[in-house]
Coordinates of C-alpha atoms in Angstrom, one line a residue:
M241 CA 0.0 0.0 0.0
N242 CA 1.3 3.4 -0.8
A243 CA 2.4 5.5 2.1
P244 CA 1.7 9.3 2.0
A245 CA 4.4 11.7 1.3
T246 CA 5.0 14.1 4.1
S247 CA 4.4 17.8 3.9
A248 CA 8.2 18.3 4.2
A249 CA 8.9 16.2 1.1
R250 CA 11.2 17.8 -1.5
P251 CA 9.1 19.1 -4.4
V252 CA 9.4 16.9 -7.5
P253 CA 9.6 18.8 -10.8
V254 CA 7.5 18.0 -13.8
P255 CA 9.6 15.7 -16.1
Q256 CA 11.3 17.4 -19.0
V257 CA 9.0 15.6 -21.4
L258 CA 6.1 17.6 -20.0
S259 CA 7.9 20.9 -19.8
G260 CA 5.5 23.8 -20.1
L261 CA 2.7 22.0 -18.2
E262 CA 1.5 23.3 -14.9
P263 CA 2.0 21.2 -11.7
G264 CA -1.4 20.8 -10.0
P265 CA -2.2 21.3 -6.4
F266 CA -1.4 17.6 -5.6
H267 CA 1.7 17.3 -7.9
D268 CA 4.3 16.9 -5.2
R269 CA 2.4 13.9 -3.7
L270 CA 1.6 12.4 -7.1
A271 CA 5.2 12.7 -8.4
A272 CA 6.6 10.9 -5.3
L273 CA 4.2 8.0 -5.9
N274 CA 4.5 7.9 -9.7
H275 CA 7.0 5.0 -10.1
Q276 CA 6.3 4.8 -13.8
Q277 CA 6.8 8.5 -14.4
A278 CA 4.0 8.2 -16.8
W279 CA 2.4 11.6 -17.3
M280 CA -0.2 13.1 -19.7
N281 CA -1.4 16.5 -20.5
W282 CA -4.9 17.3 -19.1
M283 CA -5.9 20.8 -19.7
G284 CA -2.4 22.1 -19.1
Y285 CA -1.8 20.1 -16.0
A286 CA 0.7 17.2 -15.6
S287 CA -1.7 14.3 -14.8
P288 CA -0.6 10.7 -14.2
S289 CA -1.7 8.1 -16.6
V290 CA -0.4 5.2 -14.4
L291 CA 1.6 5.3 -11.2
D292 CA 2.3 1.6 -10.4
T293 CA 0.5 -0.9 -12.6
V294 CA -2.9 -0.5 -14.3
E295 CA -4.0 -3.9 -12.9
F296 CA -3.4 -2.9 -9.3
E297 CA -5.1 0.4 -9.8
Y298 CA -8.1 -1.0 -11.5
F299 CA -8.8 -3.7 -8.9
A300 CA -8.4 -1.1 -6.2
I301 CA -11.4 0.8 -7.7
R302 CA -13.6 -2.3 -7.5
N303 CA -12.3 -3.8 -4.2
Q304 CA -10.9 -1.0 -2.0
S305 CA -10.8 2.8 -2.5
T306 CA -8.8 5.0 -4.8
L307 CA -7.8 8.6 -5.2
F308 CA -7.7 10.4 -8.5
D309 CA -6.8 14.0 -9.0
I310 CA -9.6 15.8 -10.9
S311 CA -8.3 19.3 -10.4
P312 CA -7.7 19.8 -14.2
M313 CA -11.4 19.7 -14.9
C314 CA -12.9 22.9 -16.3
K315 CA -15.1 24.6 -13.7
Y316 CA -17.3 27.6 -14.1
A317 CA -19.2 29.5 -11.4
I318 CA -22.6 30.8 -12.6
A319 CA -24.4 33.1 -10.2
G320 CA -26.9 35.9 -10.2
P321 CA -30.7 36.5 -10.5
D322 CA -30.9 34.9 -14.0
A323 CA -28.5 32.0 -13.2
E324 CA -31.2 29.4 -13.5
A325 CA -32.5 30.8 -16.8
V326 CA -29.0 30.8 -18.2
V327 CA -28.2 27.2 -17.2
N328 CA -31.6 26.1 -18.4
R329 CA -31.0 27.8 -21.8
L330 CA -27.6 26.1 -22.0
V331 CA -28.4 22.4 -21.3
T332 CA -31.0 20.1 -22.7
R333 CA -32.3 19.0 -19.3
D334 CA -34.8 20.9 -17.3
I335 CA -32.7 22.5 -14.7
R336 CA -35.7 24.0 -12.9
K337 CA -36.3 20.5 -11.5
L338 CA -32.8 20.4 -10.0
K339 CA -33.0 21.3 -6.3
P340 CA -30.2 23.1 -4.3
G341 CA -27.7 20.6 -3.0
R342 CA -28.0 18.3 -6.0
V343 CA -26.0 17.5 -9.1
A344 CA -27.2 16.6 -12.6
Y345 CA -25.4 15.1 -15.6
C346 CA -26.1 17.2 -18.6
I347 CA -25.3 17.9 -22.3
W348 CA -25.5 21.0 -24.4
C349 CA -25.9 21.6 -28.1
D350 CA -25.3 24.1 -30.8
E351 CA -28.1 25.6 -32.8
D352 CA -28.1 22.6 -35.1
G353 CA -28.7 20.1 -32.3
Q354 CA -25.1 18.8 -32.3
V355 CA -23.5 18.1 -29.0
V356 CA -21.0 20.7 -27.8
D357 CA -20.0 18.9 -24.6
D358 CA -21.2 17.0 -21.6
G359 CA -20.6 17.6 -17.9
T360 CA -22.1 18.0 -14.4
V361 CA -24.2 20.9 -13.1
F362 CA -23.9 21.5 -9.4
R363 CA -26.7 23.6 -7.8
Y364 CA -25.6 25.2 -4.6
G365 CA -28.5 27.6 -4.2
P366 CA -31.5 29.1 -6.0
N367 CA -29.2 31.4 -8.0
E368 CA -25.8 29.7 -7.7
F369 CA -24.5 26.9 -10.0
R370 CA -21.2 25.3 -11.0
L371 CA -20.5 23.6 -14.3
C372 CA -17.8 21.0 -14.5
C373 CA -16.7 19.6 -17.9
Q374 CA -13.8 18.3 -19.9
E375 CA -13.4 21.1 -22.5
P376 CA -13.1 24.9 -22.1
Q377 CA -16.5 26.5 -22.4
L378 CA -16.1 30.1 -21.2
S379 CA -16.7 31.8 -24.5
W380 CA -19.7 29.5 -25.2
L381 CA -21.2 30.3 -21.8
E382 CA -20.7 34.0 -22.3
D383 CA -22.6 33.9 -25.6
I384 CA -25.5 32.0 -24.0
A385 CA -25.6 34.5 -21.1
W386 CA -25.7 37.6 -23.2
G387 CA -28.4 39.9 -22.0
Y388 CA -29.0 38.1 -18.7
E389 CA -28.3 39.4 -15.2
V390 CA -25.7 36.8 -14.4
T391 CA -22.0 36.5 -13.6
I392 CA -19.8 33.7 -15.1
R393 CA -16.3 33.0 -13.8
D394 CA -13.7 30.5 -14.8
V395 CA -12.8 29.0 -11.4
S396 CA -10.8 26.0 -12.7
R397 CA -7.6 27.0 -10.9
E398 CA -9.4 28.2 -7.8
I399 CA -10.8 24.7 -6.9
A400 CA -8.8 21.6 -6.3
G401 CA -10.6 18.2 -6.7
L402 CA -10.1 14.6 -5.7
A403 CA -12.2 11.6 -6.7
L404 CA -12.4 9.1 -3.9
Q405 CA -14.0 6.0 -5.4
G406 CA -14.5 2.4 -4.3
P407 CA -16.3 0.1 -1.8
T408 CA -14.5 1.4 1.2
S409 CA -14.7 5.1 0.3
C410 CA -17.6 5.9 2.7
A411 CA -16.0 4.1 5.6
L412 CA -12.8 6.0 5.0
L413 CA -14.6 9.3 5.2
R414 CA -16.4 8.2 8.3
D415 CA -13.0 7.4 9.8
L416 CA -12.0 11.0 9.2
G417 CA -15.0 12.2 11.1
L418 CA -17.3 13.2 8.3
D419 CA -20.5 12.7 10.3
G420 CA -23.5 12.2 8.1
I421 CA -21.6 11.2 5.0
E422 CA -23.4 7.9 5.0
S423 CA -26.7 9.8 4.5
L424 CA -25.5 11.6 1.4
K425 CA -27.6 10.3 -1.5
P426 CA -26.3 9.8 -5.0
F427 CA -25.9 13.1 -6.8
G428 CA -26.2 14.9 -3.4
I429 CA -23.9 17.7 -2.1
G430 CA -22.7 18.2 1.5
S431 CA -20.4 20.5 3.4
F432 CA -17.7 18.8 5.6
D433 CA -14.3 19.4 7.0
I434 CA -11.0 17.4 6.8
A435 CA -7.9 18.5 8.7
G436 CA -9.4 22.0 9.2
V437 CA -10.1 22.4 5.5
A438 CA -13.6 23.2 4.4
L439 CA -14.9 20.7 1.7
S440 CA -17.8 20.5 -0.7
V441 CA -18.4 16.7 -1.1
S442 CA -20.6 15.4 -3.9
R443 CA -21.6 11.7 -4.2
T444 CA -20.6 11.6 -7.9
G445 CA -17.8 9.9 -9.9
F446 CA -16.8 8.4 -13.2
T447 CA -16.4 4.8 -12.1
G448 CA -20.0 3.5 -11.7
D449 CA -19.1 2.5 -8.1
L450 CA -19.6 3.9 -4.7
G451 CA -17.7 7.1 -4.5
Y452 CA -17.4 10.8 -3.8
E453 CA -15.7 13.9 -5.2
L454 CA -14.1 16.3 -2.8
W455 CA -13.8 20.0 -3.7
M456 CA -11.6 22.4 -1.8
A457 CA -9.4 25.5 -2.0
P458 CA -5.9 24.7 -3.5
E459 CA -4.1 26.0 -0.4
G460 CA -5.7 23.2 1.7
A461 CA -5.2 20.5 -0.9
L462 CA -2.1 18.8 0.6
A463 CA -3.5 18.8 4.1
V464 CA -6.6 16.9 2.8
W465 CA -4.5 14.6 0.8
D466 CA -2.3 13.6 3.7
A467 CA -5.3 13.1 6.0
L468 CA -6.9 10.8 3.4
M469 CA -3.8 8.8 2.9
A470 CA -3.2 8.3 6.6
A471 CA -6.8 7.2 7.2
G472 CA -6.7 5.0 4.0
R473 CA -4.0 2.6 5.3
L474 CA -6.7 0.5 6.9
R475 CA -9.1 0.8 4.0
G476 CA -6.8 -0.2 1.1
L477 CA -6.5 3.3 -0.4
R478 CA -4.5 3.5 -3.6
V479 CA -3.7 6.5 -5.8
I480 CA -4.6 5.8 -9.4
G481 CA -4.0 7.3 -12.9
Y482 CA -6.1 7.8 -15.9
E483 CA -5.7 4.4 -17.5
A484 CA -7.4 2.5 -14.6
L485 CA -10.1 5.1 -14.5
D486 CA -10.7 4.7 -18.2
M487 CA -11.3 0.9 -17.7
A488 CA -13.9 1.6 -15.0
R489 CA -15.7 4.3 -16.9
I490 CA -16.2 1.9 -19.9
E491 CA -17.7 -0.7 -17.7
A492 CA -19.9 2.0 -16.1
G493 CA -21.3 3.1 -19.4
F494 CA -19.8 6.6 -19.4
L495 CA -18.8 8.3 -22.7
L496 CA -15.7 10.4 -23.2
P497 CA -15.2 13.4 -25.4
K498 CA -12.5 13.0 -28.1
I499 CA -12.7 9.2 -27.7
D500 CA -16.4 8.3 -28.2
F501 CA -17.5 11.6 -29.8
L502 CA -16.2 15.0 -30.8
S503 CA -17.5 18.4 -29.8
A504 CA -19.4 20.3 -32.4
Q505 CA -17.1 23.2 -31.6
T506 CA -13.9 21.3 -32.6
V507 CA -14.9 19.1 -35.6
L508 CA -13.2 20.0 -38.9
R509 CA -15.8 17.9 -41.0
A510 CA -19.4 18.7 -40.5
D511 CA -20.5 15.1 -40.6
R512 CA -18.3 14.3 -37.5
A513 CA -20.6 16.2 -35.1
V514 CA -23.2 14.1 -33.3
T515 CA -26.7 14.6 -31.8
P516 CA -28.0 13.4 -28.4
Y517 CA -30.1 10.9 -30.2
E518 CA -27.1 9.4 -32.0
L519 CA -25.3 9.1 -28.6
G520 CA -28.3 7.3 -27.1
L521 CA -28.8 10.3 -24.7
D522 CA -32.5 10.9 -25.6
W523 CA -33.3 10.8 -21.9
L524 CA -31.3 14.0 -21.4
V525 CA -33.4 16.1 -23.8
A526 CA -36.5 17.8 -22.4
L527 CA -38.3 19.2 -25.4
D528 CA -41.2 20.3 -23.2
K529 CA -39.2 22.9 -21.3
P530 CA -38.8 26.6 -22.5
H531 CA -36.5 27.5 -25.3
F532 CA -32.9 26.2 -25.0
N533 CA -30.0 26.2 -27.5
G534 CA -30.7 23.7 -30.3
R535 CA -34.3 23.0 -29.3
R536 CA -35.8 23.6 -32.7
A537 CA -33.3 21.3 -34.4
L538 CA -33.7 18.6 -31.8
L539 CA -37.5 18.7 -32.1
E540 CA -37.1 18.0 -35.9
L541 CA -34.5 15.3 -35.3
S542 CA -36.6 13.5 -32.8
R543 CA -39.2 12.8 -35.5
K544 CA -36.9 10.5 -37.5
P545 CA -34.5 7.6 -36.7
P546 CA -30.8 8.6 -36.2
R547 CA -28.6 8.1 -39.2
R548 CA -26.1 6.3 -37.0
K549 CA -25.9 5.4 -33.3
L550 CA -23.3 4.8 -30.6
V551 CA -24.2 1.5 -29.0
A552 CA -22.8 -0.9 -26.4
I553 CA -21.7 -4.2 -27.9
E554 CA -20.4 -7.5 -26.5
I555 CA -17.8 -9.4 -28.5
E556 CA -17.1 -13.2 -28.6
R557 CA -13.8 -14.5 -27.0
D558 CA -11.4 -12.3 -25.0
K559 CA -9.4 -10.0 -27.2
P560 CA -10.4 -6.3 -27.0
A561 CA -11.5 -4.8 -30.2
H562 CA -9.5 -1.6 -30.0
N563 CA -10.1 0.6 -33.1
A564 CA -11.8 -2.3 -34.9
L565 CA -14.2 -2.0 -37.9
V566 CA -17.6 -3.5 -37.6
Y567 CA -19.0 -5.6 -40.5
H568 CA -22.4 -7.1 -41.5
R569 CA -22.0 -10.7 -42.6
K570 CA -18.2 -10.2 -42.6
S571 CA -18.4 -8.2 -45.8
R572 CA -20.2 -4.8 -45.5
E573 CA -18.5 -2.2 -43.3
V574 CA -21.2 -0.7 -41.1
G575 CA -19.3 0.9 -38.2
M576 CA -16.3 1.3 -35.9
V577 CA -15.3 0.7 -32.3
T578 CA -14.4 3.7 -30.1
S579 CA -13.7 2.2 -26.7
A580 CA -13.0 -1.4 -26.0
L581 CA -12.0 -3.5 -23.0
W582 CA -11.9 -7.1 -21.7
S583 CA -13.7 -6.4 -18.4
P584 CA -11.8 -8.1 -15.5
T585 CA -14.9 -7.7 -13.3
C586 CA -17.7 -8.6 -15.7
K587 CA -15.6 -11.2 -17.5
R588 CA -17.0 -9.9 -20.8
N589 CA -15.4 -8.5 -23.9
I590 CA -17.1 -5.1 -24.2
A591 CA -17.0 -2.0 -26.4
Y592 CA -18.8 1.0 -27.7
A593 CA -19.3 1.2 -31.5
W594 CA -20.7 3.7 -34.0
L595 CA -23.1 1.8 -36.2
D596 CA -24.8 3.1 -39.4
A597 CA -28.5 2.8 -39.5
P598 CA -30.3 0.4 -39.4
Y599 CA -27.5 -1.6 -37.7
G600 CA -27.6 -1.3 -34.0
Q601 CA -31.2 0.0 -34.1
T602 CA -33.5 -2.5 -36.0
A603 CA -30.9 -4.8 -37.5
N604 CA -28.7 -6.5 -34.9
D605 CA -27.9 -9.9 -36.4
H606 CA -24.8 -11.1 -38.2
L607 CA -22.5 -8.3 -36.9
W608 CA -18.7 -9.0 -36.7
V609 CA -15.7 -7.0 -35.6
E610 CA -12.3 -7.2 -37.3
I611 CA -9.6 -7.6 -34.6
Y612 CA -5.9 -7.5 -35.3
L613 CA -3.6 -9.2 -32.8
Q614 CA 0.2 -9.0 -32.5
K615 CA 1.9 -12.2 -31.4
E616 CA 5.7 -12.1 -31.3
I617 CA 5.8 -9.2 -33.8
R618 CA 3.5 -11.0 -36.2
W619 CA 0.0 -9.7 -36.8
Q620 CA -3.0 -11.9 -37.0
R621 CA -6.5 -11.0 -38.2
R622 CA -9.5 -12.3 -36.3
M623 CA -13.2 -11.9 -37.1
A624 CA -15.3 -12.1 -33.9
R625 CA -19.1 -12.0 -33.7
C626 CA -20.7 -9.2 -31.7
H627 CA -24.1 -8.1 -30.7
P628 CA -25.6 -4.9 -29.2
V629 CA -26.4 -5.0 -25.5
E630 CA -27.8 -2.6 -22.8
K631 CA -25.3 -0.4 -20.9
P632 CA -23.9 -0.1 -18.3
F633 CA -22.0 -3.3 -18.3
F634 CA -21.1 -3.0 -14.6
T635 CA -23.8 -2.3 -12.0
H636 CA -23.6 -2.9 -8.2
P637 CA -26.1 -2.0 -5.5
R638 CA -23.5 -0.3 -3.4
R639 CA -23.4 2.6 -6.0
T640 CA -26.8 3.8 -4.9
A641 CA -27.2 2.2 -1.5
T642 CA -27.9 4.9 1.2
P643 CA -26.4 4.4 3.7
P644 CA -23.7 2.3 2.0
A645 CA -22.9 -1.1 3.5
E646 CA -19.8 -1.4 5.8
Y647 CA -16.7 -2.5 3.9

């Protein structure tokens, strides 16, 4: 089990390969534990992709508890008398139904009904919101808010964040004295304190498991980290990188921008943008609410089947279908795989794939993926049968149990 670095530890610089990137609020602790020295660029921060081994980190998510630095996420504070109206105009869900102290997963679209991004909306009060997302959205938000009495601020560097995920995460927080944390419902927000540092804690995450996200001022970040690591010795706490998290999010049915779909703001080819209906996110579109961006186009699109669809598929045998093409009757190309994984927990070969209509909608038979395997520097081609399935692949009662069981 990883021991916490002390507050007196010598600062560890960002490796030369990532020169120009900003060390995040937890960088000194992460660098001391990053035995692989495997880093990636996440919104200008040096973020670990793997610290020890992907296998250890993945199984810690499903059997213990894990820490992942989510400080690089884009975060925007939206406040003022018209804050609700602005957020409701931005996203496709009806934000009027979101009560203070709650979080909602949302998407937002351009005027053609094409998805710009997805993220989470935190409602802290009647006129106070925070939007968390993967891509920069400040200019888009300012356009949406034109003419409204509202203030929008980019607070990405003002808030440090940690994702604490796994079966023992609630017990660990109780060990730290967070009284009442066991009563926090999924997508709820609570105010707590760790090591004298004020926290906003949400029961949210990207793993599909029991878990929480902890938000704090950067100046208190290391004190919170050290307290978590000390308490986590008895709860199997392990620090993880992006690669293990990516495995868990595929199992949990979460989509990732730039991997499973592209933002309508960044595509170079018009046909690469996608709609909520193509992503299978119809349930996030409230056409009966007042006007929002893209509503007219989405209303028209809702009247006809999507031209293509991102679907969950299960594949025969055990070789992941990374970047594979999908064929009908082994001859006609009808789609492509975006994310793929042999799931260690589900013991299934799973993936997400874009399929042209009618495949994946009304025609689901005789679908095959073309997998290439490298064995001792020689490539082998394998055709494996697949079929669409319901997502998520991984579900467990502990994700929503309130209070969570003792682990």
